């Protein structure tokens, strides 16, 4: 199976501009493609993970990735998928976050001569002459078309700043710059990026007459509600200082039954033929599938040794890999102490308080020290080493 057909079989492809041309380029290893990463934090998260896996697949098939760090676009902030304005980051924070991204990406992508490039759009965007940009690029965009873009439409009622309105133009300019300087002929991104990516392909065609292509991937971590990119405490980070290998493993171990095979297809490097066999397994083997998913992804992000350790710890904690018990509870104020009682883990507030003070309660894999710490839906409460309950707030 060739790489384009494999991407389709894994359910990764959402939209493409010119399918036959893209299929030919990718299958022959002729794509020099880029994916952009805006440095909004000092760690990549699960929302970036799928894009990194896609880059790795395409690189292994002979295509050339260009990683674009948004050191320039990070000053603006992408309005796609957001209901409010992003926090303004300082130049120092943006530079620091870019450096953190670089280190993490080296685990997935092979950089070097005739391999993958890593570039930063701060190198060209921060020195742009505004009048020159308006004349050279702005004339290629109509406000009417821009306002029809989904990324802008959803913000019109709550307010779209002129700062954010420029994001599409900046992203399109990135593609044109990379096309001119590095021969980039293709852009990949999440399916919420479609409008911005089309703007880039059209800009290149208008200004240079060259062909340029765009393909979006079906981000189960994005278009399907971001439900799988978030834990109760925020994003699932690739930096183990933010999300430990054990937490990362448990996150994937506890995905919804209906999402397991989808995640295995889209995120692991298990051959498609083996995945097809797994789809025929009896329903009783669902936990085995979840363990495979959790192990494979933890190994990709944290390495085999830490994946083995996380799996061993999880099996010890949850009795050999059995399904994690869940409790649906309703409390007005979901503090640890209230949830312990409501879930029947403790019989009274007094018992819960004493247990916490004695160090006998953990939330996910961190010991609880504050009885007023908040529990949110999806958290796992541990009482000692034998009682483990996933909390669903209703």
mmCIF file of C-alpha atoms in Angstrom:
data_model
loop_
_atom_site.group_PDB
_atom_site.id
_atom_site.type_symbol
_atom_site.label_atom_id
_atom_site.label_comp_id
_atom_site.label_asym_id
_atom_site.label_seq_id
_atom_site.Cartn_x
_atom_site.Cartn_y
_atom_site.Cartn_z
ATOM 1 C CA UNK A 1 0.000 0.000 0.000
ATOM 2 C CA UNK A 2 1.403 3.389 -1.002
ATOM 3 C CA UNK A 3 1.537 6.233 1.503
ATOM 4 C CA UNK A 4 -1.424 8.258 0.194
ATOM 5 C CA UNK A 5 -3.637 5.174 0.201
ATOM 6 C CA UNK A 6 -2.415 4.367 3.711
ATOM 7 C CA UNK A 7 -3.348 7.851 4.932
ATOM 8 C CA UNK A 8 -6.844 7.335 3.520
ATOM 9 C CA UNK A 9 -7.127 3.859 5.026
ATOM 10 C CA UNK A 10 -6.219 5.300 8.425
ATOM 11 C CA UNK A 11 -8.950 7.938 8.090
ATOM 12 C CA UNK A 12 -6.473 10.800 8.224
ATOM 13 C CA UNK A 13 -7.410 12.810 5.161
ATOM 14 C CA UNK A 14 -10.211 15.349 5.518
ATOM 15 C CA UNK A 15 -9.907 17.647 2.484
ATOM 16 C CA UNK A 16 -7.485 18.144 -0.388
ATOM 17 C CA UNK A 17 -7.254 20.769 -3.100
ATOM 18 C CA UNK A 18 -6.084 18.603 -6.022
ATOM 19 C CA UNK A 19 -6.280 14.946 -5.111
ATOM 20 C CA UNK A 20 -4.621 13.305 -8.107
ATOM 21 C CA UNK A 21 -1.690 15.718 -8.104
ATOM 22 C CA UNK A 22 -1.269 15.336 -4.327
ATOM 23 C CA UNK A 23 -1.506 11.541 -4.546
ATOM 24 C CA UNK A 24 1.206 11.441 -7.208
ATOM 25 C CA UNK A 25 3.519 13.832 -5.360
ATOM 26 C CA UNK A 26 3.237 12.059 -2.026
ATOM 27 C CA UNK A 27 3.512 8.528 -3.406
ATOM 28 C CA UNK A 28 6.652 9.458 -5.382
ATOM 29 C CA UNK A 29 8.231 11.269 -2.419
ATOM 30 C CA UNK A 30 7.992 14.594 -4.255
ATOM 31 C CA UNK A 31 6.214 16.626 -1.604
ATOM 32 C CA UNK A 32 8.126 19.315 0.226
ATOM 33 C CA UNK A 33 5.445 20.126 2.748
ATOM 34 C CA UNK A 34 5.115 22.258 5.831
ATOM 35 C CA UNK A 35 3.048 22.277 8.989
ATOM 36 C CA UNK A 36 2.986 25.294 11.282
ATOM 37 C CA UNK A 37 3.149 25.252 15.077
ATOM 38 C CA UNK A 38 2.387 28.458 16.979
ATOM 39 C CA UNK A 39 4.341 28.541 20.285
ATOM 40 C CA UNK A 40 1.440 29.249 22.648
ATOM 41 C CA UNK A 41 3.004 27.214 25.502
ATOM 42 C CA UNK A 42 6.388 25.806 26.467
ATOM 43 C CA UNK A 43 5.373 22.278 25.480
ATOM 44 C CA UNK A 44 3.702 20.580 22.570
ATOM 45 C CA UNK A 45 0.457 18.841 23.477
ATOM 46 C CA UNK A 46 -1.665 15.991 22.182
ATOM 47 C CA UNK A 47 -3.288 18.377 19.720
ATOM 48 C CA UNK A 48 0.118 18.624 17.959
ATOM 49 C CA UNK A 49 0.812 14.918 18.248
ATOM 50 C CA UNK A 50 -1.220 13.889 15.238
ATOM 51 C CA UNK A 51 0.507 16.443 12.999
ATOM 52 C CA UNK A 52 3.918 15.204 14.154
ATOM 53 C CA UNK A 53 2.923 11.604 13.438
ATOM 54 C CA UNK A 54 1.783 12.633 9.957
ATOM 55 C CA UNK A 55 5.132 14.343 9.305
ATOM 56 C CA UNK A 56 6.941 11.218 10.453
ATOM 57 C CA UNK A 57 4.868 8.972 8.152
ATOM 58 C CA UNK A 58 5.471 11.207 5.142
ATOM 59 C CA UNK A 59 9.186 11.584 5.870
ATOM 60 C CA UNK A 60 9.576 7.806 6.071
ATOM 61 C CA UNK A 61 7.924 7.631 2.627
ATOM 62 C CA UNK A 62 10.605 9.918 1.163
ATOM 63 C CA UNK A 63 8.850 13.294 1.370
ATOM 64 C CA UNK A 64 10.602 16.341 2.863
ATOM 65 C CA UNK A 65 9.036 18.052 5.895
ATOM 66 C CA UNK A 66 9.480 21.697 6.792
ATOM 67 C CA UNK A 67 8.561 22.444 10.413
ATOM 68 C CA UNK A 68 7.414 26.040 10.709
ATOM 69 C CA UNK A 69 7.645 27.553 14.177
ATOM 70 C CA UNK A 70 5.281 30.507 14.518
ATOM 71 C CA UNK A 71 7.643 32.915 16.208
ATOM 72 C CA UNK A 72 6.028 35.666 14.141
ATOM 73 C CA UNK A 73 2.388 34.549 13.921
ATOM 74 C CA UNK A 74 2.590 33.891 17.660
ATOM 75 C CA UNK A 75 2.462 37.661 18.094
ATOM 76 C CA UNK A 76 -1.010 37.672 16.501
ATOM 77 C CA UNK A 77 -2.755 34.441 17.503
ATOM 78 C CA UNK A 78 -4.851 32.187 15.302
ATOM 79 C CA UNK A 79 -8.601 32.826 15.788
ATOM 80 C CA UNK A 80 -9.519 29.380 14.385
ATOM 81 C CA UNK A 81 -11.576 27.362 16.838
ATOM 82 C CA UNK A 82 -11.533 30.087 19.485
ATOM 83 C CA UNK A 83 -14.324 32.133 21.013
ATOM 84 C CA UNK A 84 -12.103 34.857 22.439
ATOM 85 C CA UNK A 85 -8.815 36.666 21.894
ATOM 86 C CA UNK A 86 -5.661 34.769 22.811
ATOM 87 C CA UNK A 87 -3.487 36.111 25.586
ATOM 88 C CA UNK A 88 -0.713 38.331 24.236
ATOM 89 C CA UNK A 89 2.659 36.634 24.697
ATOM 90 C CA UNK A 90 5.873 38.555 25.286
ATOM 91 C CA UNK A 91 8.726 38.226 22.756
ATOM 92 C CA UNK A 92 10.813 36.450 25.410
ATOM 93 C CA UNK A 93 8.061 33.895 26.065
ATOM 94 C CA UNK A 94 7.594 33.241 22.351
ATOM 95 C CA UNK A 95 11.325 32.653 21.851
ATOM 96 C CA UNK A 96 11.484 30.348 24.883
ATOM 97 C CA UNK A 97 8.485 28.324 23.701
ATOM 98 C CA UNK A 98 10.001 27.937 20.229
ATOM 99 C CA UNK A 99 13.177 26.494 21.754
ATOM 100 C CA UNK A 100 11.120 24.019 23.807
ATOM 101 C CA UNK A 101 9.209 22.943 20.694
ATOM 102 C CA UNK A 102 12.445 22.306 18.798
ATOM 103 C CA UNK A 103 13.767 19.907 21.415
ATOM 104 C CA UNK A 104 10.546 17.919 21.558
ATOM 105 C CA UNK A 105 10.166 17.680 17.772
ATOM 106 C CA UNK A 106 13.555 16.018 17.405
ATOM 107 C CA UNK A 107 12.009 12.892 18.945
ATOM 108 C CA UNK A 108 9.663 12.542 15.992
ATOM 109 C CA UNK A 109 11.288 14.169 12.970
ATOM 110 C CA UNK A 110 14.765 13.542 11.550
ATOM 111 C CA UNK A 111 16.383 16.912 10.903
ATOM 112 C CA UNK A 112 19.523 17.523 8.901
ATOM 113 C CA UNK A 113 20.906 17.991 5.425
ATOM 114 C CA UNK A 114 18.474 16.689 2.785
ATOM 115 C CA UNK A 115 16.128 15.569 5.565
ATOM 116 C CA UNK A 116 13.758 17.887 7.449
ATOM 117 C CA UNK A 117 14.071 21.636 7.908
ATOM 118 C CA UNK A 118 12.981 23.682 10.887
ATOM 119 C CA UNK A 119 12.360 27.389 10.297
ATOM 120 C CA UNK A 120 10.828 30.266 12.234
ATOM 121 C CA UNK A 121 8.506 32.784 10.585
ATOM 122 C CA UNK A 122 9.778 35.484 12.940
ATOM 123 C CA UNK A 123 12.773 35.628 10.580
ATOM 124 C CA UNK A 124 10.655 37.176 7.830
ATOM 125 C CA UNK A 125 7.366 38.378 9.354
ATOM 126 C CA UNK A 126 8.853 40.672 12.003
ATOM 127 C CA UNK A 127 10.772 42.674 9.406
ATOM 128 C CA UNK A 128 7.902 43.143 6.950
ATOM 129 C CA UNK A 129 7.174 46.628 5.682
ATOM 130 C CA UNK A 130 3.464 47.198 6.277
ATOM 131 C CA UNK A 131 2.807 49.290 3.159
ATOM 132 C CA UNK A 132 4.750 46.873 1.000
ATOM 133 C CA UNK A 133 2.770 43.938 2.423
ATOM 134 C CA UNK A 134 -0.531 45.689 1.748
ATOM 135 C CA UNK A 135 0.448 46.358 -1.867
ATOM 136 C CA UNK A 136 2.027 42.986 -2.573
ATOM 137 C CA UNK A 137 -0.269 40.641 -0.647
ATOM 138 C CA UNK A 138 -3.283 42.582 0.618
ATOM 139 C CA UNK A 139 -4.458 43.303 -2.915
ATOM 140 C CA UNK A 140 -4.888 39.555 -3.493
ATOM 141 C CA UNK A 141 -7.503 39.218 -0.735
ATOM 142 C CA UNK A 142 -11.091 40.429 -0.662
ATOM 143 C CA UNK A 143 -12.699 41.219 2.671
ATOM 144 C CA UNK A 144 -15.905 39.534 1.486
ATOM 145 C CA UNK A 145 -14.160 36.204 0.970
ATOM 146 C CA UNK A 146 -12.251 36.470 4.218
ATOM 147 C CA UNK A 147 -15.433 37.079 6.213
ATOM 148 C CA UNK A 148 -16.979 33.961 4.698
ATOM 149 C CA UNK A 149 -14.181 31.855 6.194
ATOM 150 C CA UNK A 150 -15.382 29.682 9.072
ATOM 151 C CA UNK A 151 -12.544 30.793 11.341
ATOM 152 C CA UNK A 152 -13.848 34.385 11.161
ATOM 153 C CA UNK A 153 -17.592 33.764 10.935
ATOM 154 C CA UNK A 154 -17.722 32.093 14.329
ATOM 155 C CA UNK A 155 -16.095 35.129 15.941
ATOM 156 C CA UNK A 156 -18.141 37.898 14.346
ATOM 157 C CA UNK A 157 -20.834 38.032 17.040
ATOM 158 C CA UNK A 158 -18.417 38.185 19.981
ATOM 159 C CA UNK A 159 -15.958 40.439 18.190
ATOM 160 C CA UNK A 160 -13.019 39.828 15.908
ATOM 161 C CA UNK A 161 -10.030 42.101 16.433
ATOM 162 C CA UNK A 162 -8.213 43.615 13.470
ATOM 163 C CA UNK A 163 -5.088 41.952 14.866
ATOM 164 C CA UNK A 164 -6.583 38.482 14.410
ATOM 165 C CA UNK A 165 -8.112 39.433 11.064
ATOM 166 C CA UNK A 166 -4.556 39.629 9.710
ATOM 167 C CA UNK A 167 -3.750 36.025 10.664
ATOM 168 C CA UNK A 168 -4.980 34.526 7.383
ATOM 169 C CA UNK A 169 -2.815 36.938 5.397
ATOM 170 C CA UNK A 170 0.238 36.115 7.520
ATOM 171 C CA UNK A 171 -0.290 32.359 7.096
ATOM 172 C CA UNK A 172 -0.746 32.762 3.345
ATOM 173 C CA UNK A 173 2.421 34.862 3.189
ATOM 174 C CA UNK A 174 4.289 32.101 5.064
ATOM 175 C CA UNK A 175 3.371 29.579 2.383
ATOM 176 C CA UNK A 176 4.468 31.917 -0.416
ATOM 177 C CA UNK A 177 7.762 32.655 1.358
ATOM 178 C CA UNK A 178 8.468 28.957 1.941
ATOM 179 C CA UNK A 179 7.532 28.189 -1.652
ATOM 180 C CA UNK A 180 9.979 30.802 -2.972
ATOM 181 C CA UNK A 181 12.865 30.048 -0.600
ATOM 182 C CA UNK A 182 12.614 26.292 0.024
ATOM 183 C CA UNK A 183 10.442 24.992 -2.813
ATOM 184 C CA UNK A 184 7.557 24.103 -0.481
ATOM 185 C CA UNK A 185 4.704 22.850 -2.658
ATOM 186 C CA UNK A 186 2.260 21.595 -0.060
ATOM 187 C CA UNK A 187 0.767 22.615 3.266
ATOM 188 C CA UNK A 188 -0.803 20.288 5.825
ATOM 189 C CA UNK A 189 -2.876 21.172 8.841
ATOM 190 C CA UNK A 190 -5.961 20.441 10.898
ATOM 191 C CA UNK A 191 -9.313 20.664 9.158
ATOM 192 C CA UNK A 192 -10.069 23.882 11.072
ATOM 193 C CA UNK A 193 -7.265 25.472 9.019
ATOM 194 C CA UNK A 194 -8.873 24.934 5.618
ATOM 195 C CA UNK A 195 -9.717 28.589 4.883
ATOM 196 C CA UNK A 196 -6.224 29.800 5.813
ATOM 197 C CA UNK A 197 -4.602 27.074 3.727
ATOM 198 C CA UNK A 198 -6.698 27.821 0.660
ATOM 199 C CA UNK A 199 -5.637 31.459 0.982
ATOM 200 C CA UNK A 200 -2.000 30.362 0.778
ATOM 201 C CA UNK A 201 -2.437 28.176 -2.294
ATOM 202 C CA UNK A 202 -4.337 30.930 -4.097
ATOM 203 C CA UNK A 203 -1.749 33.565 -3.183
ATOM 204 C CA UNK A 204 1.069 31.449 -4.635
ATOM 205 C CA UNK A 205 -0.868 30.790 -7.824
ATOM 206 C CA UNK A 206 -1.754 34.457 -8.278
ATOM 207 C CA UNK A 207 1.700 35.859 -7.504
ATOM 208 C CA UNK A 208 3.953 33.208 -9.046
ATOM 209 C CA UNK A 209 1.840 31.095 -11.369
ATOM 210 C CA UNK A 210 3.177 27.975 -9.601
ATOM 211 C CA UNK A 211 1.060 25.077 -8.407
ATOM 212 C CA UNK A 212 0.638 24.725 -4.663
ATOM 213 C CA UNK A 213 -1.468 22.239 -2.766
ATOM 214 C CA UNK A 214 -3.183 21.902 0.592
ATOM 215 C CA UNK A 215 -4.409 18.912 2.546
ATOM 216 C CA UNK A 216 -6.086 18.843 5.929
ATOM 217 C CA UNK A 217 -6.116 15.889 8.255
ATOM 218 C CA UNK A 218 -9.139 14.775 10.213
ATOM 219 C CA UNK A 219 -8.101 15.792 13.690
ATOM 220 C CA UNK A 220 -10.022 13.736 16.186
ATOM 221 C CA UNK A 221 -8.355 16.050 18.681
ATOM 222 C CA UNK A 222 -9.900 19.084 17.073
ATOM 223 C CA UNK A 223 -12.886 18.803 14.790
ATOM 224 C CA UNK A 224 -14.595 16.223 16.950
ATOM 225 C CA UNK A 225 -14.877 18.454 19.956
ATOM 226 C CA UNK A 226 -11.313 18.475 21.328
ATOM 227 C CA UNK A 227 -12.671 15.903 23.769
ATOM 228 C CA UNK A 228 -9.599 13.770 23.299
ATOM 229 C CA UNK A 229 -7.061 16.567 23.598
ATOM 230 C CA UNK A 230 -8.092 17.658 27.056
ATOM 231 C CA UNK A 231 -7.992 16.175 30.499
ATOM 232 C CA UNK A 232 -9.828 17.563 33.478
ATOM 233 C CA UNK A 233 -6.743 19.603 34.339
ATOM 234 C CA UNK A 234 -6.134 21.014 30.862
ATOM 235 C CA UNK A 235 -4.116 19.845 27.888
ATOM 236 C CA UNK A 236 -2.303 16.521 27.710
ATOM 237 C CA UNK A 237 1.282 17.638 27.248
ATOM 238 C CA UNK A 238 4.164 15.835 25.551
ATOM 239 C CA UNK A 239 6.579 17.246 28.151
ATOM 240 C CA UNK A 240 6.787 14.708 30.960
ATOM 241 C CA UNK A 241 7.227 17.495 33.501
ATOM 242 C CA UNK A 242 3.694 18.616 32.661
ATOM 243 C CA UNK A 243 2.091 15.229 31.933
ATOM 244 C CA UNK A 244 4.007 12.273 33.334
ATOM 245 C CA UNK A 245 4.469 9.124 31.196
ATOM 246 C CA UNK A 246 2.085 7.365 33.595
ATOM 247 C CA UNK A 247 -0.593 10.077 33.161
ATOM 248 C CA UNK A 248 -0.047 10.005 29.411
ATOM 249 C CA UNK A 249 -0.442 6.227 29.357
ATOM 250 C CA UNK A 250 -3.575 6.363 31.512
ATOM 251 C CA UNK A 251 -5.098 9.063 29.330
ATOM 252 C CA UNK A 252 -5.012 6.765 26.306
ATOM 253 C CA UNK A 253 -5.853 3.682 28.382
ATOM 254 C CA UNK A 254 -9.129 5.336 29.376
ATOM 255 C CA UNK A 255 -10.366 6.595 26.018
ATOM 256 C CA UNK A 256 -13.965 5.863 25.151
ATOM 257 C CA UNK A 257 -14.544 2.356 23.773
ATOM 258 C CA UNK A 258 -15.929 3.807 20.539
ATOM 259 C CA UNK A 259 -12.735 5.796 19.895
ATOM 260 C CA UNK A 260 -10.128 3.089 20.468
ATOM 261 C CA UNK A 261 -9.820 1.723 16.930
ATOM 262 C CA UNK A 262 -10.005 5.220 15.460
ATOM 263 C CA UNK A 263 -7.044 6.274 17.619
ATOM 264 C CA UNK A 264 -5.076 3.129 16.784
ATOM 265 C CA UNK A 265 -5.553 3.792 13.067
ATOM 266 C CA UNK A 266 -4.758 7.475 13.139
ATOM 267 C CA UNK A 267 -1.989 7.693 15.711
ATOM 268 C CA UNK A 268 -0.039 4.439 15.921
ATOM 269 C CA UNK A 269 2.419 3.010 13.410
ATOM 270 C CA UNK A 270 0.954 -0.480 13.633
ATOM 271 C CA UNK A 271 0.617 -1.751 10.018
ATOM 272 C CA UNK A 272 -2.836 -1.352 8.501
ATOM 273 C CA UNK A 273 -3.063 -5.114 7.913
ATOM 274 C CA UNK A 274 -2.606 -5.831 11.631
ATOM 275 C CA UNK A 275 -5.147 -3.155 12.536
ATOM 276 C CA UNK A 276 -7.680 -4.814 10.205
ATOM 277 C CA UNK A 277 -7.232 -8.045 12.157
ATOM 278 C CA UNK A 278 -7.705 -6.203 15.458
ATOM 279 C CA UNK A 279 -11.037 -4.873 14.189
ATOM 280 C CA UNK A 280 -12.334 -8.459 14.072
ATOM 281 C CA UNK A 281 -11.510 -9.166 17.728
ATOM 282 C CA UNK A 282 -14.314 -9.976 20.139
ATOM 283 C CA UNK A 283 -15.734 -7.089 22.179
ATOM 284 C CA UNK A 284 -14.352 -8.751 25.296
ATOM 285 C CA UNK A 285 -10.839 -7.804 24.114
ATOM 286 C CA UNK A 286 -11.496 -4.050 24.291
ATOM 287 C CA UNK A 287 -9.101 -3.608 27.220
ATOM 288 C CA UNK A 288 -6.352 -5.351 25.260
ATOM 289 C CA UNK A 289 -6.854 -2.840 22.453
ATOM 290 C CA UNK A 290 -6.691 0.035 24.916
ATOM 291 C CA UNK A 291 -3.439 -1.273 26.389
ATOM 292 C CA UNK A 292 -1.932 -1.559 22.915
ATOM 293 C CA UNK A 293 -2.987 2.006 22.107
ATOM 294 C CA UNK A 294 -1.666 3.426 25.383
ATOM 295 C CA UNK A 295 1.612 1.539 25.169
ATOM 296 C CA UNK A 296 2.343 2.382 21.531
ATOM 297 C CA UNK A 297 1.703 6.100 21.974
ATOM 298 C CA UNK A 298 3.612 6.342 25.248
ATOM 299 C CA UNK A 299 6.552 4.589 23.582
ATOM 300 C CA UNK A 300 6.427 7.067 20.684
ATOM 301 C CA UNK A 301 6.462 10.095 22.978
ATOM 302 C CA UNK A 302 8.530 8.940 25.964
ATOM 303 C CA UNK A 303 10.497 5.939 24.752
ATOM 304 C CA UNK A 304 10.246 2.206 25.344
ATOM 305 C CA UNK A 305 11.667 2.160 28.871
ATOM 306 C CA UNK A 306 9.196 4.711 30.226
ATOM 307 C CA UNK A 307 6.332 3.088 28.330
ATOM 308 C CA UNK A 308 7.142 -0.261 29.955
ATOM 309 C CA UNK A 309 7.277 1.382 33.380
ATOM 310 C CA UNK A 310 3.971 3.211 32.856
ATOM 311 C CA UNK A 311 2.258 0.035 31.719
ATOM 312 C CA UNK A 312 3.631 -1.920 34.670
ATOM 313 C CA UNK A 313 2.471 0.752 37.135
ATOM 314 C CA UNK A 314 -0.965 0.921 35.547
ATOM 315 C CA UNK A 315 -1.447 -2.837 35.677
ATOM 316 C CA UNK A 316 -0.372 -2.900 39.307
ATOM 317 C CA UNK A 317 -2.706 -0.041 40.208
ATOM 318 C CA UNK A 318 -5.729 -1.335 38.375
ATOM 319 C CA UNK A 319 -5.511 -5.021 38.992
ATOM 320 C CA UNK A 320 -3.904 -6.424 35.879
ATOM 321 C CA UNK A 321 -5.439 -4.046 33.370
ATOM 322 C CA UNK A 322 -9.116 -4.441 34.191
ATOM 323 C CA UNK A 323 -11.575 -1.685 33.301
ATOM 324 C CA UNK A 324 -11.303 1.333 35.558
ATOM 325 C CA UNK A 325 -14.450 1.698 37.716
ATOM 326 C CA UNK A 326 -16.434 4.881 37.033
ATOM 327 C CA UNK A 327 -18.804 6.886 39.220
ATOM 328 C CA UNK A 328 -21.390 9.364 38.001
ATOM 329 C CA UNK A 329 -21.882 11.904 40.767
ATOM 330 C CA UNK A 330 -23.591 15.243 41.262
ATOM 331 C CA UNK A 331 -22.198 17.719 43.774
ATOM 332 C CA UNK A 332 -22.650 21.466 44.034
ATOM 333 C CA UNK A 333 -18.976 22.103 44.839
ATOM 334 C CA UNK A 334 -16.716 19.332 43.471
ATOM 335 C CA UNK A 335 -13.871 19.537 45.982
ATOM 336 C CA UNK A 336 -11.908 16.368 46.684
ATOM 337 C CA UNK A 337 -13.512 15.970 50.086
ATOM 338 C CA UNK A 338 -17.056 16.301 48.702
ATOM 339 C CA UNK A 339 -16.385 13.966 45.801
ATOM 340 C CA UNK A 340 -14.854 11.283 48.041
ATOM 341 C CA UNK A 341 -18.072 11.182 50.044
ATOM 342 C CA UNK A 342 -20.447 11.485 47.088
ATOM 343 C CA UNK A 343 -18.649 8.654 45.281
ATOM 344 C CA UNK A 344 -18.883 6.411 48.343
ATOM 345 C CA UNK A 345 -15.113 6.178 48.681
ATOM 346 C CA UNK A 346 -15.387 7.656 52.173
ATOM 347 C CA UNK A 347 -18.397 7.525 54.493
ATOM 348 C CA UNK A 348 -18.119 11.049 55.897
ATOM 349 C CA UNK A 349 -16.348 14.381 55.500
ATOM 350 C CA UNK A 350 -14.353 13.603 58.639
ATOM 351 C CA UNK A 351 -13.084 10.317 57.242
ATOM 352 C CA UNK A 352 -12.233 11.979 53.922
ATOM 353 C CA UNK A 353 -10.366 14.815 55.676
ATOM 354 C CA UNK A 354 -8.321 12.402 57.794
ATOM 355 C CA UNK A 355 -7.484 10.265 54.779
ATOM 356 C CA UNK A 356 -6.240 13.291 52.839
ATOM 357 C CA UNK A 357 -4.198 14.546 55.811
ATOM 358 C CA UNK A 358 -2.597 11.093 56.156
ATOM 359 C CA UNK A 359 -1.526 11.162 52.496
ATOM 360 C CA UNK A 360 -3.903 8.403 51.450
ATOM 361 C CA UNK A 361 -5.620 10.168 48.530
ATOM 362 C CA UNK A 362 -4.253 10.914 45.062
ATOM 363 C CA UNK A 363 -5.888 12.750 42.190
ATOM 364 C CA UNK A 364 -4.729 11.163 38.931
ATOM 365 C CA UNK A 365 -1.160 10.302 40.030
ATOM 366 C CA UNK A 366 -0.488 13.261 42.348
ATOM 367 C CA UNK A 367 -1.001 13.181 46.095
ATOM 368 C CA UNK A 368 -3.760 15.477 47.334
ATOM 369 C CA UNK A 369 -2.609 17.966 49.979
ATOM 370 C CA UNK A 370 -5.471 20.459 49.884
ATOM 371 C CA UNK A 371 -8.946 19.253 50.892
ATOM 372 C CA UNK A 372 -10.422 22.031 48.749
ATOM 373 C CA UNK A 373 -8.662 20.954 45.562
ATOM 374 C CA UNK A 374 -11.182 20.793 42.721
ATOM 375 C CA UNK A 375 -12.083 17.596 40.914
ATOM 376 C CA UNK A 376 -13.312 17.779 37.339
ATOM 377 C CA UNK A 377 -14.982 15.222 35.123
ATOM 378 C CA UNK A 378 -12.536 12.573 33.923
ATOM 379 C CA UNK A 379 -10.211 12.755 36.947
ATOM 380 C CA UNK A 380 -9.218 9.520 38.659
ATOM 381 C CA UNK A 381 -9.326 9.413 42.464
ATOM 382 C CA UNK A 382 -7.103 6.915 44.249
ATOM 383 C CA UNK A 383 -7.667 5.775 47.839
ATOM 384 C CA UNK A 384 -4.467 4.032 48.853
ATOM 385 C CA UNK A 385 -3.256 1.404 46.387
ATOM 386 C CA UNK A 386 -6.448 -0.571 45.926
ATOM 387 C CA UNK A 387 -9.353 1.814 45.297
ATOM 388 C CA UNK A 388 -9.299 3.695 41.984
ATOM 389 C CA UNK A 389 -12.357 5.464 40.580
ATOM 390 C CA UNK A 390 -12.816 7.598 37.493
ATOM 391 C CA UNK A 391 -15.144 10.497 38.356
ATOM 392 C CA UNK A 392 -17.829 11.679 35.927
ATOM 393 C CA UNK A 393 -19.543 14.860 37.086
ATOM 394 C CA UNK A 394 -23.169 15.068 35.965
#
